Amino acid sequence: MVKKVKNRWLIAAAAVGIHISIGSVYSWSVFTNPLREEHNWGLSEISLTFSIAILFLGLSAAFMGHFVERYGPRKSGIIASVCFGAGLLGSGFADQISSIYLLYFFYGALGGIGLGIGYITPVSSLVKWFPDRRGLATGLAIMGFGFASLIASPVIARLIAVIGISNTFYVLGAVYFTIMLFSSLYLSPPPKNWQPQSMNEKSKKKENNSKDLAQLTANEAVKTIRFWALWAMLFINVTCGIAIISVASPMAQDIASLSAASAATMVGIMGLFNGFGRIGWASISDYIGRPNVYTTFFAIQTVAFVLLPNVTNAIFFQLLLYLILTCYGGGFASIPAYIGDLFGTKQLGAIHGYILTAWAAAGLVGPLVVSWIRESTNSYSLTLYIFTGAFVVALAISLLIRINIRNVRNENSQSHVAS
C-alpha cells in the first residue's frame, strides 16, 4: 500500500502558522506604556523583557537545533508551542501579582525558548519539501515572522483596552498555543528520496550537482570557512538593520525633518517592506543564486548608508530606509536556503540554529552602538558611516566566499572523476 504524501503547500502554511504566532514578539512595545502605568516600572526595566526574549531565542535556536534534527519538526514544534504558550500565560500571572522578575522568566526566558525552537522547527523540513524552490518556501515562513506585528499590534492594543493586560496575555497564550500546536501536528519531513513531480531527472541532477555543495553535520559545518562567512554576513546585516529600526523615528526627524506623526507612519510602513523583502529576495535567490543575492544586499546598503546622512528630502530618505529594510528582511529569509546550498540538508536545522547566534549578538550590539555614538556625538552621521564601512566588509566577504565554494566544487569534481 502506497503511503499518501502530504501536501507540501499545507506544510508551508503550517510553517507560516508557527512563525506568525511567535513573530508577535515584535509587538512587545504595545505593552510598554500600559505596564508602566499599572506598575510604575521603568522603561528600561520593561524593555529588558524583550531583550531577554531575543537572547533566549538565539541561545535556544543554537542549542536545540540538534534536537529538531533528531526528533523531527512535530515534536520540536509541540515543545515550542508549550514553551511559548506557557510563557504568555505565565506573563499574565506575573502582571497580576506585579512581579517584573516573573515577567522576565515567563515572557523573556520561557517564551524566548519557545521563540527559538519555533523559529528553526519548520525550516529544515521546508527546504526538503521544496528542493526546487528553497528560497520561496523559507521566505514564506519567515515572512510570517516579519508581518506578525502588523496583525498582532492593533489586536493587542484593543484587547488591553477592553479586558486588561493580564487577560490579554491569557487570551494570546491560548490562541497562539492552539495555532502552533495544530500547525506542528501537520509538520513532517518528506519521505526518503522524495522529489516533487515538477522536477524531472535532468532538473534533479542539476539541482543536486549545482546546489548541494556538501552534506555536512552541524559540527563539521562550524569547522569550515564558509560557515563563519555566513555568520559574519548575517551579523553585519542584522546589526546595522536592527540599529536603524531602533532609531528610525528620531533619526528621520533629525536628518530629514519629518514630523513625529510622519515618522511614526514611516516606521509602520518599514514593517511592510521588512516582510515583503523576506519573500521577495528569498524568491529572487532561487533564480539568481544565494551568493548573488547577498552581494546585491551589501552593494545596495553600502550606497544607501553613505547617502542617508546627507539626504534632507523626506521622500528620498524614506525610500532609502524602505530599501534597507527589504535587505534586512531578505537576509533572514535567504539564509536557510544558503545553508542548504552549502552544507546540504542532513542537519540543516542544527546549522541554522548555530548561525542564528549572529542574530542574538547583533540584537545586543546594534542598538547599543547607535545609541552610544548618538549620545557621544549628538549626530547619527558617524554611526551611518561606520555601518557603511561594515557593509564594505560584508560585501568583500560575499565575494570571497565564492572562492571557497569554487574550490570545494573543484575538489568534489576531482573526487568524482577519481572514483
Coordinates of C-alpha atoms in Angstrom, one line a residue:
M1 CA 0.0 0.0 0.0
V2 CA 1.4 3.4 -1.1
K3 CA 1.5 5.9 1.8
K4 CA -0.2 9.2 0.9
V5 CA 2.3 12.0 0.7
K6 CA 1.3 15.3 2.5
N7 CA 0.6 18.4 0.5
R8 CA 3.8 20.5 0.7
W9 CA 1.9 23.8 0.4
L10 CA 0.0 22.9 3.5
I11 CA 3.3 22.1 5.2
A12 CA 4.4 25.7 4.2
A13 CA 1.1 27.0 5.6
A14 CA 1.7 25.2 8.9
A15 CA 5.2 26.8 9.0
V16 CA 3.6 30.2 8.5
G17 CA 1.2 29.5 11.3
I18 CA 4.1 28.9 13.7
H19 CA 6.1 32.0 12.6
I20 CA 3.1 34.3 12.6
S21 CA 2.5 33.3 16.2
I22 CA 6.0 33.7 17.5
G23 CA 6.6 36.8 15.4
S24 CA 4.1 38.6 17.7
V25 CA 7.2 39.2 19.9
Y26 CA 7.9 42.3 17.8
S27 CA 4.7 43.8 19.2
W28 CA 6.1 43.9 22.7
S29 CA 6.3 47.7 22.7
V30 CA 2.5 47.8 22.7
F31 CA 2.6 46.5 26.3
T32 CA 5.2 49.1 27.4
N33 CA 3.0 52.1 28.4
P34 CA 0.2 50.0 29.9
L35 CA 2.7 48.2 32.1
R36 CA 4.4 51.5 33.1
E37 CA 1.0 53.0 34.1
E38 CA -0.2 49.9 36.0
H39 CA 3.0 49.0 37.9
N40 CA 5.1 52.2 37.8
W41 CA 8.0 50.1 36.3
G42 CA 10.8 52.0 34.4
L43 CA 11.1 52.0 30.7
S44 CA 14.4 50.2 30.7
E45 CA 13.1 47.5 33.1
I46 CA 10.2 46.8 30.8
S47 CA 12.4 46.9 27.6
L48 CA 14.7 44.3 29.2
T49 CA 11.9 41.7 28.9
F50 CA 12.2 42.0 25.1
S51 CA 16.0 41.8 25.1
I52 CA 15.9 38.6 27.3
A53 CA 13.4 37.1 24.8
I54 CA 15.6 37.7 21.8
L55 CA 18.7 36.5 23.8
F56 CA 17.0 33.2 24.6
L57 CA 15.7 33.0 21.0
G58 CA 19.3 32.9 19.8
L59 CA 20.6 30.6 22.5
S60 CA 17.7 28.0 22.2
A61 CA 18.0 28.0 18.4
A62 CA 21.7 27.2 18.8
F63 CA 21.3 24.5 21.5
M64 CA 18.1 22.9 20.3
G65 CA 19.0 22.6 16.6
H66 CA 20.3 19.0 17.1
F67 CA 17.0 18.1 18.9
V68 CA 15.0 19.4 15.9
E69 CA 17.0 17.2 13.5
R70 CA 16.9 14.1 15.8
Y71 CA 13.3 14.1 16.8
G72 CA 11.7 15.9 13.9
P73 CA 9.6 19.0 13.4
R74 CA 6.4 17.7 15.0
K75 CA 7.9 17.0 18.5
S76 CA 10.0 20.2 18.5
G77 CA 7.0 22.2 17.3
I78 CA 4.9 20.9 20.2
I79 CA 7.7 21.9 22.6
A80 CA 7.8 25.3 21.1
S81 CA 4.0 25.6 21.4
V82 CA 4.1 24.6 25.1
C83 CA 7.0 27.0 25.9
F84 CA 5.6 30.0 24.0
G85 CA 2.0 29.4 25.2
A86 CA 3.1 28.9 28.8
G87 CA 5.3 31.9 28.6
L88 CA 2.4 34.1 27.7
L89 CA 0.1 32.6 30.3
G90 CA 2.8 33.0 32.9
S91 CA 3.2 36.6 31.9
G92 CA -0.5 37.2 32.7
F93 CA 0.1 35.8 36.2
A94 CA 3.3 37.9 36.5
D95 CA 1.2 41.0 35.7
Q96 CA -1.5 40.0 38.2
I97 CA 1.0 39.8 41.1
S98 CA 3.0 42.7 39.8
S99 CA 6.3 40.8 39.5
I100 CA 8.8 42.1 36.9
Y101 CA 11.1 39.2 37.6
L102 CA 8.4 36.6 36.9
L103 CA 7.8 38.5 33.7
Y104 CA 11.5 38.2 32.8
F105 CA 11.2 34.4 33.4
F106 CA 7.9 33.7 31.6
Y107 CA 8.0 36.1 28.7
G108 CA 11.7 36.5 28.4
A109 CA 13.3 33.1 29.2
L110 CA 10.5 30.6 28.7
G111 CA 8.8 32.5 25.9
G112 CA 12.2 33.1 24.3
I113 CA 12.9 29.4 24.3
G114 CA 9.6 28.8 22.5
L115 CA 10.6 31.5 20.0
G116 CA 14.0 29.9 19.2
I117 CA 12.7 26.4 18.8
G118 CA 9.7 27.6 16.9
Y119 CA 11.8 29.7 14.6
I120 CA 14.0 26.8 13.4
T121 CA 11.5 24.0 13.6
P122 CA 9.8 24.3 10.1
V123 CA 12.9 25.5 8.2
S124 CA 14.7 22.2 7.7
S125 CA 11.6 20.4 6.6
L126 CA 10.6 23.2 4.2
V127 CA 14.0 23.0 2.4
K128 CA 13.5 19.3 2.0
W129 CA 9.9 19.7 0.7
F130 CA 10.9 22.4 -1.7
P131 CA 14.2 21.4 -3.3
D132 CA 13.1 23.2 -6.4
R133 CA 12.1 26.5 -4.6
R134 CA 14.1 26.6 -1.4
G135 CA 14.1 30.4 -1.2
L136 CA 10.4 30.8 -1.8
A137 CA 9.5 28.2 0.8
T138 CA 11.7 29.5 3.6
G139 CA 10.8 33.1 2.6
L140 CA 7.1 32.3 3.0
A141 CA 7.5 31.1 6.6
I142 CA 10.0 33.8 7.7
M143 CA 7.8 36.5 6.0
G144 CA 5.1 35.4 8.5
F145 CA 7.5 36.3 11.3
G146 CA 8.1 39.7 9.8
F147 CA 4.5 40.5 9.2
A148 CA 3.2 39.2 12.5
S149 CA 3.5 42.5 14.4
L150 CA 1.3 44.3 11.8
I151 CA -1.5 41.9 12.7
A152 CA -0.8 41.5 16.4
S153 CA -0.1 45.1 17.4
P154 CA -3.6 46.6 16.9
V155 CA -5.2 43.4 18.2
I156 CA -3.1 43.5 21.4
A157 CA -3.8 47.3 21.9
R158 CA -7.5 46.7 21.6
L159 CA -7.5 43.7 23.9
I160 CA -5.6 45.7 26.6
A161 CA -8.1 48.5 26.4
V162 CA -11.1 46.1 26.7
I163 CA -10.0 43.3 29.0
G164 CA -6.8 44.5 30.6
I165 CA -3.2 43.4 30.5
S166 CA -3.4 40.0 32.3
N167 CA -6.4 38.8 30.4
T168 CA -4.7 39.9 27.1
F169 CA -1.7 37.7 28.0
Y170 CA -4.1 34.8 28.8
V171 CA -6.0 35.1 25.5
L172 CA -2.8 35.4 23.4
G173 CA -1.3 32.4 25.2
A174 CA -4.4 30.2 24.5
V175 CA -4.8 31.4 20.9
Y176 CA -1.1 31.1 19.9
F177 CA -0.7 27.8 21.7
T178 CA -3.7 26.4 19.6
I179 CA -2.4 27.7 16.3
M180 CA 1.2 26.5 16.9
L181 CA 0.0 23.1 18.2
F182 CA -2.2 22.3 15.2
S183 CA 0.5 23.6 12.8
S184 CA 3.1 21.4 14.5
L185 CA 1.0 18.3 14.3
Y186 CA 0.9 18.6 10.5
L187 CA 4.6 19.2 10.1
S188 CA 6.8 16.3 9.0
P189 CA 9.8 15.8 6.7
P190 CA 9.1 14.3 3.2
P191 CA 9.5 10.6 2.6
K192 CA 13.1 9.5 1.9
N193 CA 14.3 10.4 -1.6
W194 CA 11.1 12.3 -2.3
Q195 CA 11.0 14.8 -5.2
P196 CA 8.2 17.0 -6.5
Q197 CA 6.7 15.8 -9.8
S198 CA 7.7 19.1 -11.4
M199 CA 11.4 18.0 -11.1
N200 CA 12.3 15.6 -13.9
E201 CA 15.5 13.6 -13.9
K202 CA 17.5 16.3 -15.6
S203 CA 16.5 19.0 -13.2
K204 CA 17.1 16.7 -10.2
K205 CA 20.7 16.1 -11.4
K206 CA 21.3 19.7 -12.0
E207 CA 19.9 20.6 -8.5
N208 CA 22.0 18.1 -6.7
N209 CA 25.2 18.9 -8.5
S210 CA 24.9 22.7 -8.6
K211 CA 23.3 23.4 -5.3
D212 CA 24.3 21.0 -2.5
L213 CA 28.0 21.6 -2.2
A214 CA 28.3 19.0 0.6
Q215 CA 26.3 17.0 3.1
L216 CA 27.8 18.0 6.5
T217 CA 26.8 17.6 10.1
A218 CA 26.5 20.8 12.2
N219 CA 29.8 20.0 14.0
E220 CA 31.5 19.6 10.6
A221 CA 30.0 22.8 9.2
V222 CA 31.3 25.0 12.0
K223 CA 34.8 24.0 11.1
T224 CA 34.5 25.4 7.6
I225 CA 35.4 29.0 6.4
R226 CA 32.1 29.3 4.6
F227 CA 30.1 28.8 7.9
W228 CA 31.8 31.7 9.5
A229 CA 31.5 33.8 6.3
L230 CA 27.7 33.2 6.5
W231 CA 27.7 34.1 10.3
A232 CA 29.6 37.3 9.7
M233 CA 27.4 38.4 6.8
L234 CA 24.2 37.8 8.8
F235 CA 25.7 39.5 11.9
I236 CA 26.6 42.7 9.9
N237 CA 23.3 42.7 8.1
V238 CA 21.3 42.3 11.3
T239 CA 23.4 44.7 13.4
C240 CA 23.0 47.6 11.0
G241 CA 19.4 46.8 10.2
I242 CA 18.2 46.4 13.8
A243 CA 20.1 49.6 14.8
I244 CA 18.3 51.5 12.1
I245 CA 14.9 50.1 13.2
S246 CA 15.6 51.1 16.8
V247 CA 16.2 54.8 16.0
A248 CA 14.3 55.2 12.7
S249 CA 11.7 57.7 14.0
P250 CA 14.1 60.1 15.8
M251 CA 16.7 59.8 13.0
A252 CA 14.1 60.7 10.3
Q253 CA 13.0 63.7 12.4
D254 CA 16.6 64.7 12.9
I255 CA 18.0 64.3 9.4
A256 CA 15.0 64.7 7.0
S257 CA 12.9 66.9 9.3
L258 CA 9.9 64.6 9.4
S259 CA 7.2 65.4 11.9
A260 CA 6.6 62.9 14.7
A261 CA 3.4 61.7 13.1
S262 CA 5.0 61.2 9.7
A263 CA 7.9 59.4 11.3
A264 CA 5.5 57.0 13.1
T265 CA 3.7 56.3 9.9
M266 CA 7.1 55.6 8.2
V267 CA 8.0 53.1 10.9
G268 CA 4.8 51.2 10.3
I269 CA 5.5 51.1 6.5
M270 CA 9.0 49.9 7.3
G271 CA 7.4 46.7 8.7
L272 CA 5.7 46.1 5.4
F273 CA 9.0 46.3 3.5
N274 CA 10.7 44.1 6.1
G275 CA 8.0 41.5 5.4
F276 CA 7.9 41.8 1.6
G277 CA 11.7 41.8 1.5
R278 CA 11.7 38.3 3.1
I279 CA 9.5 36.7 0.5
G280 CA 10.8 38.9 -2.4
W281 CA 14.5 38.5 -2.0
A282 CA 14.2 34.8 -1.0
S283 CA 12.2 34.1 -4.2
I284 CA 14.7 36.0 -6.3
S285 CA 17.5 33.9 -4.8
D286 CA 16.0 30.8 -6.4
Y287 CA 16.7 32.3 -9.8
I288 CA 20.0 34.3 -9.4
G289 CA 21.5 32.2 -6.6
R290 CA 22.2 33.0 -3.0
P291 CA 25.7 34.3 -3.5
N292 CA 24.5 36.9 -5.9
V293 CA 21.6 38.0 -3.6
Y294 CA 23.9 38.6 -0.7
T295 CA 26.4 40.5 -2.8
T296 CA 23.4 42.6 -4.0
F297 CA 22.2 43.2 -0.4
F298 CA 25.6 44.6 0.6
A299 CA 26.2 46.7 -2.5
I300 CA 22.8 48.3 -2.1
Q301 CA 23.2 49.0 1.6
T302 CA 26.8 50.4 1.2
V303 CA 25.4 53.1 -1.2
A304 CA 22.2 53.6 0.9
F305 CA 24.1 54.1 4.2
V306 CA 26.6 56.5 2.8
L307 CA 23.8 58.6 1.3
L308 CA 21.5 58.7 4.4
P309 CA 23.3 61.3 6.5
N310 CA 23.2 63.8 3.6
V311 CA 19.6 63.3 2.4
T312 CA 17.3 66.0 3.5
N313 CA 14.5 65.2 1.1
A314 CA 11.9 63.4 3.2
I315 CA 10.6 61.1 0.4
F316 CA 14.1 60.1 -0.8
F317 CA 15.1 59.5 2.8
Q318 CA 12.2 57.2 3.4
L319 CA 12.7 55.3 0.2
L320 CA 16.3 54.6 1.2
L321 CA 15.1 53.2 4.6
Y322 CA 12.5 51.1 2.9
L323 CA 15.1 49.6 0.6
I324 CA 17.4 48.9 3.5
L325 CA 14.6 47.1 5.3
T326 CA 13.9 44.8 2.3
C327 CA 17.6 43.8 2.5
Y328 CA 17.3 43.3 6.3
G329 CA 14.3 41.0 6.0
G330 CA 15.7 39.3 2.9
G331 CA 18.9 38.4 4.8
F332 CA 16.9 36.4 7.4
A333 CA 14.8 34.6 4.7
S334 CA 17.6 33.7 2.3
I335 CA 20.0 32.3 4.9
P336 CA 18.3 28.8 5.4
A337 CA 18.4 28.2 1.6
Y338 CA 22.0 29.3 1.5
I339 CA 22.8 26.9 4.3
G340 CA 21.1 24.1 2.3
D341 CA 23.2 25.0 -0.8
L342 CA 26.5 24.9 1.1
F343 CA 26.0 22.2 3.7
G344 CA 23.1 20.1 2.5
T345 CA 20.0 19.1 4.4
K346 CA 21.5 16.4 6.7
Q347 CA 21.4 18.7 9.8
L348 CA 20.2 22.0 8.3
G349 CA 18.1 22.8 11.4
A350 CA 21.1 22.5 13.7
I351 CA 23.3 24.5 11.4
H352 CA 20.6 27.2 11.1
G353 CA 20.5 27.3 14.9
Y354 CA 24.2 27.9 15.2
I355 CA 24.0 30.7 12.5
L356 CA 21.2 32.4 14.4
T357 CA 23.6 33.2 17.3
A358 CA 24.6 36.0 15.0
W359 CA 21.1 37.4 15.4
A360 CA 21.3 37.2 19.2
A361 CA 24.7 39.0 19.2
A362 CA 23.5 41.6 16.7
G363 CA 20.4 42.3 18.7
L364 CA 22.6 43.4 21.6
V365 CA 25.3 45.2 19.7
G366 CA 23.3 47.2 17.1
P367 CA 21.0 49.3 19.3
L368 CA 23.8 49.9 21.9
V369 CA 26.3 51.1 19.3
V370 CA 23.9 53.5 17.6
S371 CA 22.6 54.9 20.9
W372 CA 26.1 55.4 22.4
I373 CA 27.5 57.1 19.3
R374 CA 24.4 59.3 19.0
E375 CA 24.8 60.4 22.6
S376 CA 28.5 61.0 22.3
T377 CA 28.4 63.0 19.0
N378 CA 24.9 64.3 19.1
S379 CA 24.6 63.1 15.5
Y380 CA 23.7 60.0 13.5
S381 CA 26.2 60.7 10.8
L382 CA 29.2 58.9 12.3
T383 CA 27.1 55.8 13.0
L384 CA 25.9 55.6 9.5
Y385 CA 29.4 56.0 8.1
I386 CA 30.6 53.2 10.5
F387 CA 27.9 51.0 9.2
T388 CA 28.9 51.8 5.6
G389 CA 32.3 50.5 6.4
A390 CA 30.8 47.4 7.9
F391 CA 28.9 46.8 4.7
V392 CA 32.0 47.2 2.7
V393 CA 33.5 44.3 4.8
A394 CA 30.3 42.2 4.3
L395 CA 30.5 42.9 0.5
A396 CA 34.1 41.7 0.5
I397 CA 33.1 38.5 2.4
S398 CA 30.2 37.9 0.0
L399 CA 32.7 37.9 -2.9
L400 CA 35.5 35.9 -1.1
I401 CA 33.1 33.1 -0.1
R402 CA 32.7 32.3 -3.8
I403 CA 36.4 31.3 -3.9
N404 CA 35.9 28.8 -1.1
I405 CA 32.7 27.5 -2.9
R406 CA 34.6 27.1 -6.2
N407 CA 37.5 25.3 -4.5
V408 CA 35.2 22.8 -2.8
R409 CA 33.3 22.3 -6.0
N410 CA 36.5 21.6 -7.9
E411 CA 37.6 19.1 -5.2
N412 CA 34.2 17.4 -5.4
S413 CA 34.6 17.1 -9.2
Q414 CA 38.1 15.7 -9.0
S415 CA 37.0 13.2 -6.3
H416 CA 34.1 12.1 -8.6
V417 CA 36.4 11.7 -11.6
A418 CA 38.9 9.7 -9.5
S419 CA 36.1 7.3 -8.2

